[in-house]
Amino acid sequence: MKTALITGAARGIGLATAHRFLADGWQVAMLDRDEPELMQAAKGLENAAPILADVSIPDQVTTAITDTLSRFGTIDALINNAGVADFGPIEDTTFPRWRRVMETNLDGIFLMTQAATPALKASRGAIVNIASISGLRASTLRVAYGTSKAAVIQLTQQQAVELGEYGIRANSVCPGPVRTKLAMAVHSPAIIAAYHDAIPLNRYGAESEIAEVIHFLCSPRASYVTGQNIAVDGGFEATGIGLPALRS
Ligand code: NAD
């Protein structure tokens, strides 16, 4: 049986991804730092194990990899999904707010991937890093979040280029807006309306629609795909101006 280690798996996109891999017969190590939500999410799931850890704390990352290997023996896919959002103007983004975003969204992916690399070499495994459309297009209020996600896309390419010779593939996924706890904390009614205006499919995405692409990228069906970024965004990245005018 193959094993996927998914960070931020207690809810939202990470939990939907855990369900997708389990449905395909994988074992899943569900990593999160929110203990009550993690325990609730993993309860009753066969072939899944909760791994309590914070991806931004090096010691906890090392222990999480050891725990995953002692429970399942292998890591065939690492899905770096844990993320935090904090929207604010440049002048209000204090250094602690900036660091809070960077330490999970960027440092966390660096640390998790570095610690998992020996296991991924052994399995010739796959990495999928979750970035965002905010890493593809700049917008207001996203100085920390958008910058962290743009860096994730570059980090993915670094990983793909360097680890390719070990048979490890690395790709990133940029979700468009999905109604998770993370998004609803920062998407005001005005932001929700603006997304509808800017998205050709004229709606938010579902967690399962993101999970499907993550699962594909970790499967043998994507065996020659590496160093790529795939936007799962209802067409957001493809558009320029004019959609609302066209609709009305
Ligand atoms: P969510 O808040 O529902 O879930 C995120 C999970 O990550 C939570 O369970 C949280 O406890 C965990 N987490 C956060 N920091 C952590 C840390 N340091 N260590 C371990 N666990 C940690 O969010 P979501 O919307 O499902 O987001 C998942 C990913 O998708 C994030 O990287 C996010 O930036 C990205 N994303 C989301 C959207 C969206 O609209 N929801 C859009 C683009 C990208």
Short mmCIF file of C-alpha atoms and ligand atoms in Angstrom, two decimals:
data_model
loop_
_atom_site.label_atom_id
_atom_site.label_comp_id
_atom_site.label_asym_id
_atom_site.label_seq_id
_atom_site.Cartn_x
_atom_site.Cartn_y
_atom_site.Cartn_z
CA MET A 1 0.00 0.00 0.00
CA LYS A 2 1.21 3.48 -0.79
CA THR A 3 1.33 6.22 1.84
CA ALA A 4 0.48 9.90 1.49
CA LEU A 5 1.55 12.39 4.15
CA ILE A 6 -0.82 15.37 4.00
CA THR A 7 -0.25 18.51 6.06
CA GLY A 8 -3.17 20.64 7.23
CA ALA A 9 -5.36 17.56 6.93
CA ALA A 10 -7.78 18.31 9.79
CA ARG A 11 -10.18 20.26 7.60
CA GLY A 12 -10.76 22.01 4.28
CA ILE A 13 -8.73 21.08 1.21
CA GLY A 14 -6.34 18.86 3.21
CA LEU A 15 -9.17 16.76 4.66
CA ALA A 16 -10.83 16.40 1.24
CA THR A 17 -7.46 15.28 -0.13
CA ALA A 18 -7.10 12.70 2.65
CA HIS A 19 -10.52 11.30 1.73
CA ARG A 20 -9.57 11.17 -1.97
CA PHE A 21 -6.39 9.18 -1.32
CA LEU A 22 -8.14 6.84 1.12
CA ALA A 23 -10.85 6.17 -1.48
CA ASP A 24 -8.09 5.08 -3.87
CA GLY A 25 -6.64 2.60 -1.36
CA TRP A 26 -3.73 4.67 -0.04
CA GLN A 27 -2.67 4.91 3.61
CA VAL A 28 -2.79 8.48 4.83
CA ALA A 29 -0.78 10.24 7.54
CA MET A 30 -2.94 13.24 8.47
CA LEU A 31 -0.74 15.98 9.91
CA ASP A 32 -2.14 19.06 11.63
CA ARG A 33 -1.40 21.29 14.63
CA ASP A 34 -5.05 21.64 15.68
CA GLU A 35 -5.41 18.63 17.97
CA PRO A 36 -9.19 18.57 18.57
CA GLU A 37 -10.03 19.05 14.89
CA LEU A 38 -7.41 16.52 13.82
CA MET A 39 -8.66 13.84 16.20
CA GLN A 40 -12.24 14.46 15.10
CA ALA A 41 -11.28 14.33 11.39
CA ALA A 42 -9.26 11.10 11.71
CA LYS A 43 -11.80 9.33 13.92
CA GLY A 44 -13.10 6.14 12.36
CA LEU A 45 -11.02 6.43 9.19
CA GLU A 46 -9.44 3.12 8.25
CA ASN A 47 -5.80 3.30 7.04
CA ALA A 48 -5.39 6.85 8.35
CA ALA A 49 -3.32 8.09 11.30
CA PRO A 50 -3.36 11.52 12.93
CA ILE A 51 0.08 13.13 13.25
CA LEU A 52 0.06 16.11 15.62
CA ALA A 53 2.74 18.60 14.54
CA ASP A 54 3.38 22.17 13.50
CA VAL A 55 5.13 22.32 10.11
CA SER A 56 6.98 25.51 11.08
CA ILE A 57 8.81 23.92 14.04
CA PRO A 58 11.87 21.91 12.92
CA ASP A 59 11.86 19.38 15.81
CA GLN A 60 8.18 18.65 15.33
CA VAL A 61 8.70 18.16 11.59
CA THR A 62 11.48 15.61 12.17
CA THR A 63 9.35 13.72 14.68
CA ALA A 64 6.36 13.78 12.31
CA ILE A 65 8.39 12.10 9.56
CA THR A 66 9.71 9.46 11.99
CA ASP A 67 6.17 8.83 13.29
CA THR A 68 4.81 8.46 9.76
CA LEU A 69 7.54 6.01 8.78
CA SER A 70 7.16 3.92 11.93
CA ARG A 71 3.39 3.74 11.41
CA PHE A 72 3.33 3.13 7.64
CA GLY A 73 6.92 2.29 6.58
CA THR A 74 7.03 4.52 3.51
CA ILE A 75 6.17 7.98 2.18
CA ASP A 76 5.14 7.87 -1.48
CA ALA A 77 3.51 11.30 -1.63
CA LEU A 78 4.03 14.44 0.41
CA ILE A 79 1.25 17.01 0.11
CA ASN A 80 2.32 20.31 1.65
CA ASN A 81 -1.10 21.86 2.14
CA ALA A 82 -0.99 23.49 5.60
CA GLY A 83 -1.40 27.21 5.20
CA VAL A 84 -2.57 30.37 6.94
CA ALA A 85 -4.03 33.55 5.49
CA ASP A 86 -3.75 37.07 6.86
CA PHE A 87 -4.97 39.88 4.64
CA GLY A 88 -3.92 43.42 5.51
CA PRO A 89 -2.49 46.61 4.03
CA ILE A 90 1.29 46.86 3.72
CA GLU A 91 1.50 49.52 6.44
CA ASP A 92 -0.46 47.38 8.94
CA THR A 93 1.44 44.17 8.25
CA THR A 94 3.72 44.12 11.26
CA PHE A 95 6.80 41.92 11.15
CA PRO A 96 5.20 39.31 13.48
CA ARG A 97 2.16 39.12 11.10
CA TRP A 98 4.50 38.73 8.10
CA ARG A 99 6.50 36.01 9.89
CA ARG A 100 3.36 34.16 10.98
CA VAL A 101 2.38 33.75 7.33
CA MET A 102 5.89 32.94 6.08
CA GLU A 103 6.70 30.41 8.79
CA THR A 104 3.80 28.13 7.87
CA ASN A 105 3.30 28.80 4.16
CA LEU A 106 6.96 28.88 3.12
CA ASP A 107 9.26 27.67 5.94
CA GLY A 108 6.88 24.76 6.58
CA ILE A 109 7.16 23.46 3.01
CA PHE A 110 10.94 23.82 3.05
CA LEU A 111 11.23 21.94 6.36
CA MET A 112 8.73 19.18 5.57
CA THR A 113 10.25 18.46 2.18
CA GLN A 114 13.81 18.46 3.48
CA ALA A 115 12.91 16.03 6.28
CA ALA A 116 10.92 13.76 3.94
CA THR A 117 13.52 13.68 1.16
CA PRO A 118 15.33 10.49 2.26
CA ALA A 119 11.99 8.64 2.37
CA LEU A 120 10.91 10.15 -0.97
CA LYS A 121 14.22 9.08 -2.53
CA ALA A 122 13.56 5.52 -1.36
CA SER A 123 10.03 5.50 -2.81
CA ARG A 124 10.77 7.68 -5.87
CA GLY A 125 7.81 9.65 -4.57
CA ALA A 126 5.89 12.79 -5.45
CA ILE A 127 5.57 16.20 -3.81
CA VAL A 128 2.60 18.52 -4.30
CA ASN A 129 2.80 21.98 -2.78
CA ILE A 130 -0.36 24.03 -2.38
CA ALA A 131 0.20 27.60 -3.50
CA SER A 132 -2.66 29.93 -4.55
CA ILE A 133 -3.89 32.17 -7.33
CA SER A 134 -2.69 34.90 -4.96
CA GLY A 135 0.82 33.69 -5.84
CA LEU A 136 0.13 34.13 -9.55
CA ARG A 137 -1.55 37.55 -9.50
CA ALA A 138 -0.89 40.36 -7.07
CA SER A 139 -3.89 41.90 -5.35
CA THR A 140 -4.52 44.28 -2.48
CA LEU A 141 -4.03 43.16 1.14
CA ARG A 142 -1.92 40.12 0.26
CA VAL A 143 1.60 41.41 0.77
CA ALA A 144 2.50 38.47 3.03
CA TYR A 145 0.10 35.81 1.76
CA GLY A 146 0.64 36.48 -1.95
CA THR A 147 4.40 36.72 -1.58
CA SER A 148 4.54 33.46 0.41
CA LYS A 149 2.54 31.68 -2.30
CA ALA A 150 4.63 33.05 -5.18
CA ALA A 151 7.67 31.73 -3.30
CA VAL A 152 6.00 28.31 -3.00
CA ILE A 153 5.79 28.11 -6.81
CA GLN A 154 9.52 28.87 -7.13
CA LEU A 155 10.39 26.50 -4.27
CA THR A 156 8.50 23.75 -6.11
CA GLN A 157 10.61 24.30 -9.21
CA GLN A 158 13.80 24.19 -7.13
CA GLN A 159 12.66 20.88 -5.66
CA ALA A 160 11.69 19.45 -9.07
CA VAL A 161 14.99 20.37 -10.68
CA GLU A 162 17.22 19.15 -7.87
CA LEU A 163 15.32 16.02 -6.85
CA GLY A 164 14.42 14.85 -10.35
CA GLU A 165 17.52 12.71 -10.61
CA TYR A 166 16.22 10.65 -7.68
CA GLY A 167 12.94 10.04 -9.48
CA ILE A 168 11.10 12.48 -7.19
CA ARG A 169 8.51 14.68 -8.91
CA ALA A 170 7.42 18.06 -7.48
CA ASN A 171 4.48 20.13 -8.69
CA SER A 172 2.36 22.90 -7.25
CA VAL A 173 -1.37 23.52 -7.34
CA CYS A 174 -2.91 26.99 -7.20
CA PRO A 175 -6.47 26.77 -5.95
CA GLY A 176 -8.93 29.50 -6.73
CA PRO A 177 -11.33 30.48 -3.94
CA VAL A 178 -12.84 27.61 -1.93
CA ARG A 179 -15.27 28.17 0.95
CA THR A 180 -13.06 26.83 3.75
CA LYS A 181 -12.54 28.25 7.23
CA LEU A 182 -9.31 29.92 5.99
CA ALA A 183 -11.04 31.68 3.10
CA MET A 184 -14.18 32.67 4.99
CA ALA A 185 -12.06 34.39 7.66
CA VAL A 186 -10.58 36.78 5.07
CA HIS A 187 -13.15 36.93 2.24
CA SER A 188 -15.52 39.81 2.97
CA PRO A 189 -18.81 40.02 0.99
CA ALA A 190 -17.06 42.50 -1.33
CA ILE A 191 -14.18 40.08 -1.97
CA ILE A 192 -16.65 37.22 -2.61
CA ALA A 193 -18.47 39.35 -5.19
CA ALA A 194 -15.18 40.38 -6.79
CA TYR A 195 -14.14 36.73 -7.18
CA HIS A 196 -17.43 35.89 -8.89
CA ASP A 197 -16.86 38.79 -11.26
CA ALA A 198 -13.32 37.64 -12.10
CA ILE A 199 -13.94 33.91 -12.55
CA PRO A 200 -15.20 32.60 -15.92
CA LEU A 201 -16.99 29.67 -14.21
CA ASN A 202 -18.61 32.31 -11.96
CA ARG A 203 -18.39 30.33 -8.73
CA TYR A 204 -16.11 29.20 -5.91
CA GLY A 205 -14.43 25.81 -6.23
CA ALA A 206 -15.13 22.79 -4.05
CA GLU A 207 -12.50 21.13 -1.84
CA SER A 208 -12.99 17.90 -3.81
CA GLU A 209 -12.16 19.65 -7.10
CA ILE A 210 -8.76 20.65 -5.71
CA ALA A 211 -8.19 17.21 -4.17
CA GLU A 212 -8.79 15.54 -7.53
CA VAL A 213 -5.89 17.37 -9.18
CA ILE A 214 -3.57 16.79 -6.20
CA HIS A 215 -4.37 13.08 -6.38
CA PHE A 216 -3.73 12.99 -10.13
CA LEU A 217 -0.32 14.64 -9.70
CA CYS A 218 0.72 11.96 -7.18
CA SER A 219 -0.47 9.10 -9.36
CA PRO A 220 1.39 7.15 -12.07
CA ARG A 221 -0.87 8.95 -14.58
CA ALA A 222 1.34 12.01 -13.98
CA SER A 223 4.63 10.07 -14.14
CA TYR A 224 6.26 12.52 -16.59
CA VAL A 225 4.90 15.71 -15.00
CA THR A 226 7.28 17.63 -12.77
CA GLY A 227 8.17 21.26 -12.05
CA GLN A 228 4.71 22.40 -13.13
CA ASN A 229 2.14 24.64 -11.54
CA ILE A 230 -1.53 23.87 -12.17
CA ALA A 231 -4.15 26.49 -11.41
CA VAL A 232 -7.44 24.92 -10.36
CA ASP A 233 -9.23 28.21 -10.46
CA GLY A 234 -12.34 28.22 -12.66
CA GLY A 235 -10.38 30.17 -15.27
CA PHE A 236 -9.28 33.06 -13.02
CA GLU A 237 -5.72 33.16 -14.35
CA ALA A 238 -6.85 33.17 -17.97
CA THR A 239 -8.96 36.31 -17.76
CA GLY A 240 -8.36 39.98 -18.28
CA ILE A 241 -10.98 42.66 -17.83
CA GLY A 242 -14.56 42.59 -19.10
CA LEU A 243 -16.33 39.52 -17.69
CA PRO A 244 -19.03 41.38 -15.68
CA ALA A 245 -19.79 43.59 -18.70
CA LEU A 246 -20.09 40.53 -20.94
CA ARG A 247 -22.47 38.83 -18.49
CA SER A 248 -24.80 41.81 -18.16
P1 NAD B 1 -8.16 25.58 6.37
O1 NAD B 1 -7.88 26.69 7.30
O2 NAD B 1 -9.56 25.06 6.26
O3 NAD B 1 -7.20 24.35 6.67
C1 NAD B 1 -5.83 24.55 6.90
C2 NAD B 1 -5.36 23.51 7.91
O4 NAD B 1 -3.93 23.70 8.08
C3 NAD B 1 -6.00 23.67 9.29
O5 NAD B 1 -6.47 22.42 9.74
C4 NAD B 1 -4.86 24.20 10.17
O6 NAD B 1 -4.92 23.79 11.52
C5 NAD B 1 -3.64 23.60 9.46
N1 NAD B 1 -2.41 24.36 9.74
C6 NAD B 1 -2.21 25.71 9.58
N2 NAD B 1 -0.96 26.02 9.94
C7 NAD B 1 -0.34 24.87 10.31
C8 NAD B 1 0.96 24.55 10.78
N3 NAD B 1 1.88 25.51 10.95
N4 NAD B 1 1.25 23.26 11.06
C9 NAD B 1 0.32 22.28 10.88
N5 NAD B 1 -0.94 22.53 10.47
C10 NAD B 1 -1.26 23.80 10.18
O7 NAD B 1 -7.62 26.10 4.95
P2 NAD B 1 -7.81 25.61 3.42
O8 NAD B 1 -8.57 26.67 2.72
O9 NAD B 1 -8.23 24.18 3.36
O10 NAD B 1 -6.29 25.80 2.95
C11 NAD B 1 -5.45 24.73 2.55
C12 NAD B 1 -4.38 25.31 1.65
O11 NAD B 1 -4.97 25.82 0.45
C13 NAD B 1 -3.60 26.48 2.26
O12 NAD B 1 -2.23 26.37 1.92
C14 NAD B 1 -4.22 27.69 1.60
O13 NAD B 1 -3.35 28.79 1.57
C15 NAD B 1 -4.51 27.13 0.23
N6 NAD B 1 -5.52 27.88 -0.53
C16 NAD B 1 -6.80 27.99 -0.10
C17 NAD B 1 -7.72 28.74 -0.84
C18 NAD B 1 -9.14 28.89 -0.39
O14 NAD B 1 -9.85 29.72 -0.97
N7 NAD B 1 -9.60 28.16 0.59
C19 NAD B 1 -7.33 29.33 -2.04
C20 NAD B 1 -6.02 29.19 -2.47
C21 NAD B 1 -5.12 28.46 -1.71
#
